[in-house]
Every structure is written in structure tokens, then in C-alpha cells.
Coordinates of C-alpha atoms and ligand atoms in Angstrom, one line a residue:
M396 CA -0.2 -0.3 0.0
I397 CA 1.3 3.4 -0.7
P398 CA 0.6 5.7 2.3
Y399 CA -0.5 9.0 2.2
G400 CA 2.6 10.1 4.0
H401 CA 5.5 8.5 5.2
Q402 CA 9.0 9.8 6.9
H403 CA 12.0 9.9 5.3
I404 CA 15.5 8.5 7.4
D405 CA 18.4 8.2 6.2
E406 CA 22.1 7.1 7.3
R407 CA 22.7 10.7 8.8
D408 CA 19.6 10.6 11.1
I409 CA 20.5 6.9 12.2
A410 CA 24.3 8.6 12.9
A411 CA 22.9 11.4 14.9
V412 CA 20.6 9.2 17.1
T413 CA 23.4 6.9 17.6
A414 CA 25.7 9.3 18.7
V415 CA 23.6 10.6 21.4
L416 CA 23.1 6.6 22.4
R417 CA 27.0 6.8 23.1
S418 CA 26.7 10.3 25.0
D419 CA 26.1 11.1 28.7
W420 CA 22.9 12.7 27.8
L421 CA 20.0 10.7 27.1
T422 CA 17.1 13.5 28.0
Q423 CA 17.2 17.4 29.2
G424 CA 20.9 17.1 27.6
P425 CA 22.4 19.9 24.9
T426 CA 20.8 18.3 22.2
I427 CA 17.3 19.5 23.1
E428 CA 19.0 23.1 22.9
R429 CA 20.6 22.9 19.6
F430 CA 17.1 21.9 18.0
E431 CA 15.3 24.4 19.5
E432 CA 17.9 26.7 18.4
A433 CA 17.9 25.3 14.7
V434 CA 14.0 25.5 14.8
A435 CA 13.5 29.0 16.3
S436 CA 16.3 30.1 13.7
R437 CA 14.6 28.9 10.8
C438 CA 11.4 30.9 11.9
G439 CA 12.9 33.7 12.8
A440 CA 11.7 33.9 16.5
P441 CA 13.8 34.0 19.3
H442 CA 12.7 31.2 21.8
A443 CA 11.5 27.5 21.2
V444 CA 10.6 25.1 24.1
A445 CA 10.8 21.6 22.6
T446 CA 8.1 19.0 24.4
S447 CA 7.0 15.4 23.5
S448 CA 4.2 16.1 21.1
A449 CA 2.7 18.9 19.6
T450 CA -0.4 18.2 21.5
A451 CA 1.6 18.5 24.7
A452 CA 2.8 22.1 23.3
L453 CA -0.7 23.2 22.5
H454 CA -1.6 22.4 26.1
L455 CA 1.3 24.2 27.6
S456 CA 0.5 27.2 25.0
C457 CA -3.1 27.1 26.4
R458 CA -1.9 27.2 29.9
A459 CA 0.8 29.5 29.3
L460 CA -1.6 32.0 28.1
D461 CA -3.6 31.7 31.2
L462 CA -6.6 29.6 29.5
G463 CA -9.2 27.9 32.5
P464 CA -12.1 27.2 34.1
G465 CA -14.9 29.6 32.6
D466 CA -13.0 30.6 29.3
I467 CA -13.5 29.6 25.7
L468 CA -11.0 28.4 22.9
W469 CA -11.9 28.6 19.7
T470 CA -10.7 26.8 16.5
S471 CA -11.7 25.3 13.1
P472 CA -13.7 22.1 12.8
I473 CA -11.4 20.8 10.2
T474 CA -8.1 19.5 12.1
F475 CA -6.9 17.3 14.2
V476 CA -8.8 16.8 17.6
A477 CA -5.8 17.9 19.5
S478 CA -6.4 21.5 18.3
A479 CA -9.4 21.3 20.4
N480 CA -8.9 19.4 23.2
C481 CA -6.1 21.6 24.7
A482 CA -8.6 23.8 26.0
L483 CA -10.5 21.1 27.5
Y484 CA -7.4 20.0 29.1
C485 CA -7.2 23.2 30.9
G486 CA -11.0 23.1 32.1
A487 CA -12.1 25.5 29.4
Q488 CA -14.8 25.5 26.9
V489 CA -14.4 24.9 23.3
D490 CA -16.5 26.3 19.9
F491 CA -15.5 26.3 16.2
V492 CA -15.6 28.9 13.6
D493 CA -16.6 27.7 10.2
I494 CA -14.2 27.3 7.5
D495 CA -13.7 29.0 4.2
P496 CA -15.1 26.8 1.3
V497 CA -12.1 28.0 -0.5
T498 CA -8.9 27.8 1.7
L499 CA -10.4 25.1 4.0
S500 CA -9.0 27.0 7.1
L501 CA -11.1 28.8 9.5
S502 CA -12.3 31.8 7.6
P503 CA -12.2 35.3 9.1
A504 CA -15.4 36.2 7.9
A505 CA -17.3 34.0 9.7
L506 CA -14.7 34.6 12.6
E507 CA -15.7 38.2 12.4
E508 CA -19.2 37.0 13.1
K509 CA -18.9 34.8 15.7
L510 CA -17.2 37.8 17.4
K511 CA -20.0 40.5 16.7
K512 CA -22.6 37.8 18.5
A513 CA -20.1 36.8 21.0
K514 CA -19.4 40.2 22.3
I515 CA -23.1 40.9 22.6
A516 CA -23.4 37.9 25.1
G517 CA -20.5 38.5 26.9
R518 CA -19.2 35.3 25.6
L519 CA -15.5 36.3 23.8
P520 CA -12.7 33.7 23.3
K521 CA -9.8 34.1 25.3
I522 CA -7.4 32.3 22.4
V523 CA -8.4 31.5 18.9
V524 CA -6.2 28.3 17.3
A525 CA -5.7 28.9 13.6
V526 CA -4.3 26.0 12.1
H527 CA -2.4 25.7 9.0
F528 CA -4.4 23.2 7.2
A529 CA -2.5 21.3 4.7
G530 CA 0.1 23.6 5.3
E531 CA -1.5 26.7 3.4
P532 CA -1.2 29.2 6.4
C533 CA -4.0 30.9 7.2
D534 CA -4.9 34.5 7.2
M535 CA -3.1 35.4 9.9
A536 CA -3.3 39.1 9.1
A537 CA -7.4 39.1 9.4
I538 CA -7.4 36.6 12.2
S539 CA -4.6 39.2 14.1
A540 CA -6.6 42.4 13.4
L541 CA -9.4 40.6 14.6
G542 CA -7.5 39.6 17.6
Q543 CA -6.6 43.5 18.5
A544 CA -9.9 44.4 18.1
Y545 CA -11.8 41.7 20.2
G546 CA -9.0 41.0 22.6
F547 CA -7.9 37.7 22.2
R548 CA -4.6 35.8 22.3
I549 CA -3.5 33.6 18.8
V550 CA -1.7 30.2 18.8
E551 CA -1.2 28.9 15.6
D552 CA -1.2 25.0 15.1
A553 CA 1.3 25.2 12.5
S554 CA 1.6 21.1 13.2
H555 CA 1.3 20.9 9.4
A556 CA 3.2 24.0 8.3
L557 CA 7.0 23.8 9.3
G558 CA 9.0 25.8 7.2
A559 CA 6.0 27.5 5.2
R560 CA 5.5 31.1 4.7
Y561 CA 2.9 33.5 5.2
G562 CA 3.9 36.2 2.8
Q563 CA 7.6 36.9 2.9
E564 CA 7.8 35.7 6.4
A565 CA 8.2 32.4 7.6
V566 CA 5.4 30.6 10.1
G567 CA 6.4 30.9 13.4
A568 CA 8.1 34.5 13.3
G569 CA 5.3 35.5 15.7
T570 CA 4.4 38.9 14.0
Y571 CA 0.9 37.4 14.0
A572 CA 0.2 35.0 16.7
D573 CA 1.7 34.4 20.1
I574 CA 2.8 30.8 19.7
T575 CA 3.1 28.7 17.0
V576 CA 3.1 24.8 17.7
F577 CA 5.0 22.4 15.4
S578 CA 4.5 18.5 15.3
F579 CA 7.3 16.2 14.5
H580 CA 5.2 13.2 14.3
P581 CA 6.6 10.6 11.6
V582 CA 3.8 12.0 9.1
K583 CA 4.6 15.3 9.2
I584 CA 7.4 17.9 7.4
V585 CA 10.2 16.8 9.4
T586 CA 9.8 13.8 12.6
T587 CA 11.4 13.2 16.0
G588 CA 9.0 9.7 16.0
E589 CA 6.9 11.9 18.6
G590 CA 7.7 15.3 19.6
G591 CA 6.8 18.9 19.0
M592 CA 7.4 22.7 19.5
A593 CA 6.4 25.8 20.8
V594 CA 7.7 29.2 19.3
T595 CA 7.4 32.7 20.7
R596 CA 8.7 35.9 20.4
S597 CA 7.7 36.4 24.1
S598 CA 10.5 35.5 26.3
A599 CA 8.0 35.8 29.4
L600 CA 6.0 32.8 27.4
R601 CA 9.1 31.0 26.7
E602 CA 9.5 31.0 30.4
K603 CA 6.4 29.6 31.3
L604 CA 6.2 27.1 28.5
A605 CA 9.7 25.9 29.6
L606 CA 8.3 25.9 33.3
L607 CA 5.5 24.2 32.9
R608 CA 6.9 21.6 30.5
S609 CA 9.0 20.0 33.5
H610 CA 6.4 19.9 36.1
G611 CA 6.4 23.4 37.2
I612 CA 10.0 22.9 38.6
T613 CA 12.9 25.8 38.8
R614 CA 16.5 25.2 39.6
D615 CA 17.5 28.6 38.7
P616 CA 18.8 30.7 41.3
A617 CA 17.3 34.0 39.5
R618 CA 13.8 33.0 40.1
L619 CA 13.7 31.0 43.6
Q620 CA 10.7 32.6 45.8
S621 CA 12.3 31.1 48.9
G622 CA 15.4 32.2 49.0
E623 CA 17.0 28.9 50.3
T624 CA 20.4 27.6 48.2
G625 CA 21.7 24.7 47.9
A626 CA 23.1 22.7 44.8
W627 CA 20.3 20.4 45.4
Y628 CA 17.6 23.0 45.8
Y629 CA 14.6 23.3 43.3
E630 CA 11.4 24.8 43.6
Q631 CA 8.1 23.3 42.1
Q632 CA 6.2 27.0 41.1
D633 CA 3.1 25.9 39.3
L634 CA 1.3 22.4 38.4
G635 CA 3.6 21.6 35.4
Y636 CA 3.8 18.1 33.6
N637 CA 6.3 16.0 32.4
Y638 CA 6.2 16.8 28.7
R639 CA 10.1 16.7 27.8
M640 CA 11.8 15.9 24.6
C641 CA 14.6 13.5 25.2
D642 CA 18.1 14.0 23.2
L643 CA 17.3 11.4 21.4
Q644 CA 14.3 13.1 19.3
A645 CA 16.2 16.1 19.5
A646 CA 19.1 14.4 17.6
L647 CA 16.7 13.1 14.8
G648 CA 14.9 16.9 14.5
C649 CA 18.5 18.4 13.9
S650 CA 19.4 15.7 11.4
Q651 CA 16.4 16.4 9.7
M652 CA 16.1 20.2 10.0
D653 CA 19.2 19.9 7.5
K654 CA 16.7 18.2 5.3
L655 CA 13.9 20.4 5.5
D656 CA 14.4 22.5 2.2
G657 CA 15.2 19.2 0.6
F658 CA 11.9 17.8 2.1
L659 CA 9.7 20.9 1.1
A660 CA 11.0 20.9 -2.7
A661 CA 10.1 17.5 -3.2
R662 CA 6.4 18.0 -1.8
H663 CA 6.3 21.3 -4.2
R664 CA 7.3 18.8 -6.9
I665 CA 4.8 16.1 -6.1
A666 CA 1.7 18.8 -5.7
S667 CA 2.8 20.7 -8.9
I668 CA 2.5 17.0 -11.1
Y669 CA -1.0 16.5 -9.3
D670 CA -2.0 20.1 -10.4
R671 CA -1.3 19.5 -13.4
R672 CA -2.1 15.9 -14.3
L673 CA -5.3 16.1 -12.1
S674 CA -7.1 19.1 -13.5
D675 CA -9.3 17.6 -16.1
L676 CA -10.9 15.4 -13.4
A677 CA -14.0 15.8 -11.5
V678 CA -12.4 16.8 -8.7
T679 CA -11.5 20.4 -6.8
L680 CA -7.7 20.7 -6.5
P681 CA -6.3 22.3 -2.7
Y682 CA -6.3 25.8 -2.2
R683 CA -2.3 27.4 -2.7
N684 CA -2.3 31.2 -2.1
P685 CA 0.8 32.2 -4.9
G686 CA 1.7 34.8 -2.2
N687 CA 2.6 32.2 0.4
L688 CA 4.7 28.9 0.2
S689 CA 2.8 25.9 1.9
A690 CA 4.9 23.3 3.4
L691 CA 2.2 21.0 1.5
H692 CA 1.8 18.3 4.3
L693 CA -1.4 17.3 2.4
Y694 CA -2.9 17.2 -0.9
P695 CA -6.4 17.2 -0.2
I696 CA -8.2 17.0 -3.2
R697 CA -12.3 17.4 -3.2
L698 CA -14.4 15.1 -5.2
Q699 CA -17.5 16.8 -7.4
L700 CA -20.0 14.2 -6.6
A701 CA -22.5 15.0 -8.6
E702 CA -20.6 15.0 -11.6
L703 CA -19.2 11.5 -10.3
E704 CA -22.8 10.0 -9.0
R705 CA -21.0 8.2 -6.3
D706 CA -19.9 9.0 -3.0
R707 CA -16.9 9.8 -1.2
K708 CA -16.9 6.1 0.4
S709 CA -17.0 4.1 -2.9
V710 CA -14.0 6.2 -4.5
F711 CA -12.1 5.5 -1.1
E712 CA -12.4 2.0 -1.4
A713 CA -11.8 2.0 -4.9
F714 CA -8.4 3.4 -4.3
R715 CA -7.3 1.6 -1.4
A716 CA -8.3 -1.7 -3.7
R717 CA -5.4 -0.9 -5.8
G718 CA -3.0 -0.4 -3.0
I719 CA -3.2 3.5 -2.9
G720 CA -3.7 4.8 0.8
V721 CA -5.6 7.5 0.5
N722 CA -7.1 8.6 3.7
V723 CA -9.4 11.8 4.9
H724 CA -8.2 14.8 6.6
Y725 CA -10.1 15.5 9.0
I726 CA -13.8 14.4 10.3
P727 CA -15.0 17.6 11.3
V728 CA -14.2 18.0 15.5
H729 CA -17.5 18.9 16.8
L730 CA -19.3 15.6 14.9
Q731 CA -16.8 13.3 17.3
P732 CA -19.0 11.6 19.8
Y733 CA -17.4 13.2 22.8
F734 CA -17.9 16.9 21.2
R735 CA -21.8 16.3 20.5
K736 CA -22.1 15.4 24.0
M737 CA -21.1 18.8 25.0
G738 CA -23.9 19.7 22.1
F739 CA -22.6 20.2 18.9
A740 CA -24.6 18.8 16.0
P741 CA -24.7 18.3 12.5
G742 CA -25.3 21.1 10.8
D743 CA -23.6 23.4 13.2
F744 CA -20.8 24.1 10.5
P745 CA -22.1 23.6 7.1
N746 CA -18.9 24.3 5.1
A747 CA -16.9 21.9 7.2
E748 CA -19.4 18.9 6.6
R749 CA -19.9 19.7 2.8
Y750 CA -15.9 19.2 2.7
Y751 CA -15.9 16.5 4.8
Q752 CA -18.2 14.6 2.7
E753 CA -16.2 15.2 -0.3
A754 CA -12.6 14.8 0.8
L755 CA -9.9 12.8 0.0
S756 CA -6.1 13.0 0.9
L757 CA -3.9 11.8 -1.6
P758 CA -0.2 10.9 -1.0
I759 CA 2.4 13.3 -0.7
F760 CA 5.9 12.5 0.9
P761 CA 9.3 13.1 -0.5
D762 CA 10.1 9.7 -0.8
L763 CA 6.7 9.0 -3.1
S764 CA 9.1 7.5 -6.1
D765 CA 7.9 8.9 -9.7
G766 CA 6.6 5.3 -10.6
D767 CA 4.2 5.7 -7.6
L768 CA 3.3 9.2 -8.4
D769 CA 2.4 8.1 -11.7
Y770 CA 0.9 5.2 -10.8
V771 CA -1.6 7.4 -8.4
V772 CA -2.6 9.7 -11.1
G773 CA -3.4 7.1 -13.6
T774 CA -5.7 5.3 -10.8
A775 CA -7.0 8.8 -10.1
A776 CA -8.0 9.0 -13.7
D777 CA -9.6 5.9 -13.8
I778 CA -11.8 6.4 -10.6
I779 CA -12.8 9.9 -10.8
R780 CA -14.0 9.9 -14.3
Ligands
LIG436 C1 -0.8 16.0 14.1 C2 -1.5 16.7 14.6 C3 -1.3 17.7 16.1 C4 -0.8 16.4 17.0 O1 0.4 16.5 17.0 P1 1.4 15.2 18.1 O2 2.3 15.6 17.8 O3 0.8 14.0 17.3 O4 0.8 15.4 19.2 C5 -2.3 18.7 16.3 N1 -2.5 19.6 15.2 C6 -2.8 19.2 13.9 C7 -3.4 20.2 13.5 C8 -1.9 18.0 13.6 O5 -2.1 17.6 12.6

């Protein structure tokens, strides 16, 4: 089966991890800082905090921005559940803003509408999580202007968007968001096995993220509250977690970062072949803003079901039957049983629900061979007529 996404691991990655195994540090050693520095400098942001996953980084971001009971976080329904769950971990509520049917990201127009109503009702969100769906940056200038007007903070879920550019600026630079989160799960742009990172311009947020990542404990003499001294002495100052990344993972991350530009170029090459060779089929190809650079984590096509006279399930199964591991990104989060128990229901976010009926992610990853790519395109032409 040709998967929809797959990591690329080479001998240099293996050597980098092995070198850490032979060193004194398996966790919380110098390689973590090297990896944080590599990602931060790539983004043009001064601070980065590596974590055990993007889910952990999203949770820490909400905590660092003081999200708690009585607060609300808004995000897009077309995302992985973690973009919403981070609010629930903090005892806050979650709500969604429908997607733009063209860009497939949270719609700034729908956001503004919902903010107007929420302001009257006294239920404004504290945080909006903007998800760069498929690696294409959302309209951050518009979302950030609304953040100024309505007083919410912004977390970018850039799990799909490492290496992407919004206009001329790297995603993560922090002009439009308080914190940007990346994922290093194997299907994402670069991998550490499991892993994530929170990137920020704010040194105060960096301190909070780092404190909460490691149990809320500090050993920094400048930060101790009690005045007690001694090399053994540490203080727990908040309720944190063990959300640390280990040095084995960070070594893989450093080695993967060296290949980031090559990974992006390979994804763009595949996408441009799909763009060209699928353009005659009964599908809508994924949106890309020519002013941005997408990281192209996914290549989600939309089936024109009325023309095809079949449903997405039958198209999906036809691809799978021919050994192509197409996938669906995503089941709208508000339709998950856990969220329905909170009162969400079909019809709440019609653009997201319509997109879900039509969505199909084709394989895209750096090691997809020309032969396999050709096979996917040919099979698509057979199935989607
Ligand atoms: C993968 C992903 C996450 C979670 O990442 P983990 O590193 O697996 O925790 C969160 N949000 C989005 C949009 C993702 O795609």
C-alpha cells in the first residue's frame, strides 16, 4: 500500500541518534537546545521550547496564556482533535468557527460574525487556535486584526506548516501569533518519532512554557522564591507536567532540519505534478495562495460528487483496493461523539461538513517515487471520471 504520508530517514539521521546513545545525555541534554535553536532560527523567532508532542505544546500554550475554567477557545472544525482538546485539558470550553470553502481554513469572515455575536453575549474567546490546514498558512493578518479588536490571544497550530511562509515571513516568526506549535510526528514535515515545539517571540511566555514542560519546577537561582540555596535545591512553583522531549529525539530533529528545504522541494514537485495531471478530473484541487509558501503536508482533493454520481466512500475504497492509501483529513471535530455530548450537532458548521463529504487526501511525501506518483495519477484518472 502506498501510504498518504511517510517519514524519510537516512544514514545521517541514524548516525545522529546513535551519537546521542553513546553520549552522557539521553534527556534534557545539550541536543535539545540545539534542536530548539535550529527551529527557532528557521522561523526567525527568538525562543523555542521542545516538547514530547504537538499536543503537549498546545496544552502548554493554553496554560501559558492562562486559559482556565470559564474561558473559551475557538478553533477550526477541520483539524486534528488536539487543536480543540487543549482547551478541555485546561477546564475551558471549546467552540468552532466554520471554514472558508475555498481555503479550507478557519474563515476570517465567519470569525468576525461570531465575534460580534459573542461580544453582545459576553462570551468572547480568550484564545483562537489558527490551524494552517495542509500546510497552507491561514489569513493571519485578518485573524490578528480581529485579535486586536476583540482582545483574544492567538496560537498557531502549525503542525502541518514547518517551513511554510506567510507572505515573506516564515510561519512561526510571531508577528501575528503569541505562540506557534509544530508537530514532529512521522507523517509531518520533519520527524522526531514523537515530538513537538512551541515557538514564541515573548521571553515571558518562553519561561512559562519551559517551567510547565517540566513539572512546574525550576532550579534557576534567579527565579527561586524562598531564598533557600544549595545545589540540590529546586522549587515547584506551578502545576506542570513531564512534557519533555529527549535528546535522542532532538538529535533526529536536528538531522532532519538539515533536510527541510529538500523535503519541501520534493513535496512541491509532487503537488505541481498532481496540479497539472489531475486538472481535468471531476475534482477541486487544493487551494494555494501564490503569495504564501505552503509546506504541503497534505494534498486534499475534493470530489465533485454530483458529477461523479458516487460517494466519497466508494472512491476511497476504489483507491484502497488498488493499493493507494488515500485518507480523509479530517472528520469535523464537532461531530466526534465526545464533542456531540457537549451539544454540537450536524449542521453547526456546514462548510466543514460539506468539505468532509468530498475530501480525499492523496499520497504526498518526499520519498514518493516517480513510478508510484504516476500510478496514483493514472489510478485517479480511472476512478474519478
Ligand atoms: C498532528 C497534529 C497535531 C498533534 O500532533 P502530535 O505531535 O501528534 O501531538 C495537532 N494538530 C494538528 C493539526 C495535527 O495535524
